[in-house]
Coordinates of C-alpha atoms in Angstrom, one line a residue:
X1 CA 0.0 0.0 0.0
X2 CA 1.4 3.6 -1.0
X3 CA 2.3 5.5 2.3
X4 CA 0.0 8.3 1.3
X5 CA -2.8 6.3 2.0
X6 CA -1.3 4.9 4.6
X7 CA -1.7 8.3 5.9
X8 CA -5.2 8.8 4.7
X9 CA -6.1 6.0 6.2
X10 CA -5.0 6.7 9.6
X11 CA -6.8 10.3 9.5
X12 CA -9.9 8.4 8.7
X13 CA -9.6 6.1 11.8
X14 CA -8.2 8.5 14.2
X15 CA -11.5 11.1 13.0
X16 CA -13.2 7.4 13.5
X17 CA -12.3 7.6 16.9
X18 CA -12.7 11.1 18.1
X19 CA -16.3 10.4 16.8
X20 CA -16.9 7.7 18.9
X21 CA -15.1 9.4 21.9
X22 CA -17.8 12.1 21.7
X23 CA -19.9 12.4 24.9
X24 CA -23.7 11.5 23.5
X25 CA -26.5 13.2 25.7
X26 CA -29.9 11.5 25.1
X27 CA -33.0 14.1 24.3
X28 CA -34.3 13.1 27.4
X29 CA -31.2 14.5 29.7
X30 CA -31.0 17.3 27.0
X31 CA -34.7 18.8 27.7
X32 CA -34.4 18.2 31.6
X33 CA -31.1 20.4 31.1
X34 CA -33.0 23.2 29.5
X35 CA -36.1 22.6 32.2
X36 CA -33.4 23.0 35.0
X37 CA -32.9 26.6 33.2
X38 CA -35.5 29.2 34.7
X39 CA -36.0 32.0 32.2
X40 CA -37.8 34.9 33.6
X41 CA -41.3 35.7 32.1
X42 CA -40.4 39.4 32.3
X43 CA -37.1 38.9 30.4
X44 CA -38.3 37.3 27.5
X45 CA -40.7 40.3 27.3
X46 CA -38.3 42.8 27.2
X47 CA -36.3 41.1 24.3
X48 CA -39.7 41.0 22.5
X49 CA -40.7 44.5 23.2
X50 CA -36.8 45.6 21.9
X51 CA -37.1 43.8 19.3
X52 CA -40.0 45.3 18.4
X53 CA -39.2 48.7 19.3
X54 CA -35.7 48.9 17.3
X55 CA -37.2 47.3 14.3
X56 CA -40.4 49.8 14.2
X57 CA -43.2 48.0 15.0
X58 CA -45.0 50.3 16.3
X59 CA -48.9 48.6 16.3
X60 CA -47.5 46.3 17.3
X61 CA -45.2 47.1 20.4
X62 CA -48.4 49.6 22.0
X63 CA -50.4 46.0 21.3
X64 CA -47.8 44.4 23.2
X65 CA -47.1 46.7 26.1
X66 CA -50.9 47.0 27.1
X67 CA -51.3 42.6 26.6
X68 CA -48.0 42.5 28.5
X69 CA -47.9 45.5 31.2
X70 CA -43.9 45.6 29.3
X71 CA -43.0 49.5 28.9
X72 CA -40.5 50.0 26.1
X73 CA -37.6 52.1 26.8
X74 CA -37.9 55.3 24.6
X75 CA -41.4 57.0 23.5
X76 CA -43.3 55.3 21.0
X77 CA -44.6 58.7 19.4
X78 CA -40.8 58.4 18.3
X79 CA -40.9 55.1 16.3
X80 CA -43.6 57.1 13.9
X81 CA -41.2 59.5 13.1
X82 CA -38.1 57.3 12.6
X83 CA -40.0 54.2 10.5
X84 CA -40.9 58.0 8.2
X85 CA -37.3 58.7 7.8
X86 CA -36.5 54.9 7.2
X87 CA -39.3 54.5 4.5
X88 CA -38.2 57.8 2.7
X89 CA -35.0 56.5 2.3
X90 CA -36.7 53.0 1.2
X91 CA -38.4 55.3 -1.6
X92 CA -35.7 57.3 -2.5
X93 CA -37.0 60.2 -1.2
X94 CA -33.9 61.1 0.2
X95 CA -34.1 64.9 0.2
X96 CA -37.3 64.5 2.0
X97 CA -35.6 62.2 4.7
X98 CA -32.5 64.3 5.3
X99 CA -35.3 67.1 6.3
X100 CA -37.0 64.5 8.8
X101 CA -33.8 63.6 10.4
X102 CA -33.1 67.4 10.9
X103 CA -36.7 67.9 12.2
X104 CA -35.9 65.1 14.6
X105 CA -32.7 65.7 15.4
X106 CA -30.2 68.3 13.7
X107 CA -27.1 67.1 15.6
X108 CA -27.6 63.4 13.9
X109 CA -26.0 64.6 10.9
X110 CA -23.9 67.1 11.7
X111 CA -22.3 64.6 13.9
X112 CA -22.2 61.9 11.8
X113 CA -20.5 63.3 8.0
X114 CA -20.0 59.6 7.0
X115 CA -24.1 59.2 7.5
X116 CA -24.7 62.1 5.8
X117 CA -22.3 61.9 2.7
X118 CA -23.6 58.4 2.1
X119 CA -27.4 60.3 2.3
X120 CA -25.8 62.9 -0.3
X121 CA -24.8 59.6 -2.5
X122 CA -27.7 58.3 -2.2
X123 CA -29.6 61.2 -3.7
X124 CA -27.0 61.3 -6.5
X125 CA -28.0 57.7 -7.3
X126 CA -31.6 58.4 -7.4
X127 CA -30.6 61.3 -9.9
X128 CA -29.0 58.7 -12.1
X129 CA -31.5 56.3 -12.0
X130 CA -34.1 58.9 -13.1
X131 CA -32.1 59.5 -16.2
X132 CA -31.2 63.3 -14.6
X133 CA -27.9 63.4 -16.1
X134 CA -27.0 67.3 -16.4
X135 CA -28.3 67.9 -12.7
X136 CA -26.9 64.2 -11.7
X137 CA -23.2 65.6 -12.8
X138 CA -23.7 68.9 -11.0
X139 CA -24.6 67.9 -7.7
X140 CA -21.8 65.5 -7.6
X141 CA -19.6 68.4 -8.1
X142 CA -21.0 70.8 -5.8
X143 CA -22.1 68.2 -3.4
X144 CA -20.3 65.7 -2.8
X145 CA -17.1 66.1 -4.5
X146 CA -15.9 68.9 -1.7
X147 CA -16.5 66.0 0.4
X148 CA -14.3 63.5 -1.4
X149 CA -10.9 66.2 -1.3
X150 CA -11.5 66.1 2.6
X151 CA -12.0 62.3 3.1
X152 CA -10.2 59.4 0.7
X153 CA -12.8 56.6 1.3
X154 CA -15.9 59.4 0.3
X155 CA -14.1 60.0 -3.0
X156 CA -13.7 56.2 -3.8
X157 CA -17.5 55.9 -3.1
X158 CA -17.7 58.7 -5.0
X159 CA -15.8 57.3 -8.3
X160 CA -17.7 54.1 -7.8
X161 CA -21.2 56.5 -8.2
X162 CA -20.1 58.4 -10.9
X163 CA -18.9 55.5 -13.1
X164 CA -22.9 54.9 -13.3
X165 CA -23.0 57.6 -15.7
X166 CA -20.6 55.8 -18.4
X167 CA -23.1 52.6 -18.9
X168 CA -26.3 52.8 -20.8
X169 CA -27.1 49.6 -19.1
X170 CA -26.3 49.5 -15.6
X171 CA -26.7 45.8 -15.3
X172 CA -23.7 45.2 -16.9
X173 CA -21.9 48.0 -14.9
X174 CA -19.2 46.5 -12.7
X175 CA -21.0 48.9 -9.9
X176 CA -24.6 47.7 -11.0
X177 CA -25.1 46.9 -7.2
X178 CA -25.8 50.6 -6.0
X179 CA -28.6 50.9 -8.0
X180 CA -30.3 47.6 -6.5
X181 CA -33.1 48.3 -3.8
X182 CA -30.7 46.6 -1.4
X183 CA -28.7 50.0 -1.4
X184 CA -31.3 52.2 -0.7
X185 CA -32.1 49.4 2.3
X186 CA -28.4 49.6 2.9
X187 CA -28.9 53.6 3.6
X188 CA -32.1 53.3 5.3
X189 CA -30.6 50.9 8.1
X190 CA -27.9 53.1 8.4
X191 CA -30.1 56.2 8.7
X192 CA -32.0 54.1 11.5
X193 CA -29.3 53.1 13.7
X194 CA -28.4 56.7 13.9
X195 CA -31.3 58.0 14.9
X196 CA -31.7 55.1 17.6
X197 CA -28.1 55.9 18.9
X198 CA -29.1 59.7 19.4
X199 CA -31.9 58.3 21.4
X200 CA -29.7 56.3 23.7
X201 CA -31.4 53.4 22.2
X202 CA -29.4 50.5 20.9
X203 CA -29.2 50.4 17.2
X204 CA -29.3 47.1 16.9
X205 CA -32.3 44.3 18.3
X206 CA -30.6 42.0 20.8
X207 CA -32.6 38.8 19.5
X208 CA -30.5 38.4 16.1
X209 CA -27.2 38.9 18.4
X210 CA -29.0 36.0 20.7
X211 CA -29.5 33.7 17.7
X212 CA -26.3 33.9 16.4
X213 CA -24.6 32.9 19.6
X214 CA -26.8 30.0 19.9
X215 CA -25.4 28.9 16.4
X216 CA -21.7 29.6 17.8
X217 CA -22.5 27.7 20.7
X218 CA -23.6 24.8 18.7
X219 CA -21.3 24.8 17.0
X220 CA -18.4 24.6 19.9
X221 CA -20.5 21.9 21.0
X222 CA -20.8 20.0 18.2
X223 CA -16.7 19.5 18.4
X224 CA -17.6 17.6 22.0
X225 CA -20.8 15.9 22.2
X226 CA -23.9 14.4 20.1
X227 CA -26.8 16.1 21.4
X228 CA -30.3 17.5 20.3
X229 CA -29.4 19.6 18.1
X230 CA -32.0 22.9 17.0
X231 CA -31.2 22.6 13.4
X232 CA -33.8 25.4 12.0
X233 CA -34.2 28.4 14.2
X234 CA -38.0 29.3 13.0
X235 CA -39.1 26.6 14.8
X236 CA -36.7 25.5 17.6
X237 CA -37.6 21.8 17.3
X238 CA -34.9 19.6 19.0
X239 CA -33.2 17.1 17.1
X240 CA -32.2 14.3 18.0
X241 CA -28.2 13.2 18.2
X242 CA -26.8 11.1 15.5
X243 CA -24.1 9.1 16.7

């Protein structure tokens, strides 16, 4: 036998054997593990209620905090006016948004000139994709390109924006991408977390960061032991080892 798979071989038996050296814990010992966990009613709805608040739910956090007795943390008269910047963007009404955020809030954006150049770009975008060349060309200029001279990552985003201009079809334009709803999403989130961070409000919901530590944690686990695994996260249904 060639000593390569000699080699092979061995891997394969050794893996063989860390496999069967795995601890197995039996669904049974697995749910009276999580039973022996006591969660707090009132916990789980504050993580419901921030989810819902950071997200904008508005409907549906009041429904919540009067079924619940769970106050949010911040006013939600506020979450009217922040989904209305968030869905201007969404629109690409981004003039009218930049006037919503200063209603709310001046300091947001004069605080935050990343934020508000990537607002700028975004109108200059919505320009382009309305076929406003002229006008596209000359707010870039007086705009945004000031901006660029100041900051070298603005004026690469810039370049990247302007290079829209040189395709008739912008599906085949290496920078396609900005004009994809996904950018205007892109700006929107941004636009949101800002205006939750000037409210002393985190910017992001704690659940995702909860779920994705649940995956890591599997997934440290998984090196050690079979166990019930939750395999899709809509549901949570416990599956059993395989050994």
């Amino acid at each position: 036998m060639p000593p390569f798979w000699i080699v092979i071989r061995q891997l394969v038996e050794i893996e063989e054997q860390m496999a069967t050296s795995k601890k197995v814990i039996t669904r049974e010992e697995w749910e009276k593990r999580l039973n022996d966990v006591k969660i707090r009613k009132e916990d789980m709805n504050k993580l419901v209620m921030n989810f819902l608040v950071t997200e904008g739910y508005v409907e549906a956090a009041e429904k919540f905090r009067m079924e619940s007795g769970t106050e949010p943390d911040i006013d939600l008269a506020t979450i009217t006016d922040r989904m209305a910047v968030k869905k201007a963007v969404q629109c690409g009404n981004v003039e009218d948004a930049i006037e919503k955020v200063n209603d709310l809030n001046p300091e947001i954006l004069d605080t935050n000139p990343q934020l508000f150049f990537h607002l700028q770009q975004q109108r200059l975008i919505e320009l382009i994709r309305n076929g406003k060349v002229e006008e596209a060309l000359e707010f870039a200029q007086e705009e945004l390109a000031p901006r660029g001279e100041e900051n070298q990552s603005f004026l690469e985003e810039l370049e990247r924006t302007v290079a829209l201009l040189a395709f008739e079809d912008v599906s085949n334009c290496p920078v396609g991408e900005l004009m994809d709803i996904s950018q205007r999403l892109k700006t929107a989130s941004e636009v949101n977390a800002a205006i939750l961070t000037s409210q002393s409000h985190e910017k992001d919901p704690k659940l995702p960061s909860l779920l994705k530590m649940l995956i890591w944690a599997q997934n440290q686990l998984d090196e050690k032991a079979a166990y019930p695994r939750i395999n899709d996260l809509s549901n949570a249904t416990l599956e059993d080892p395989t050994v």
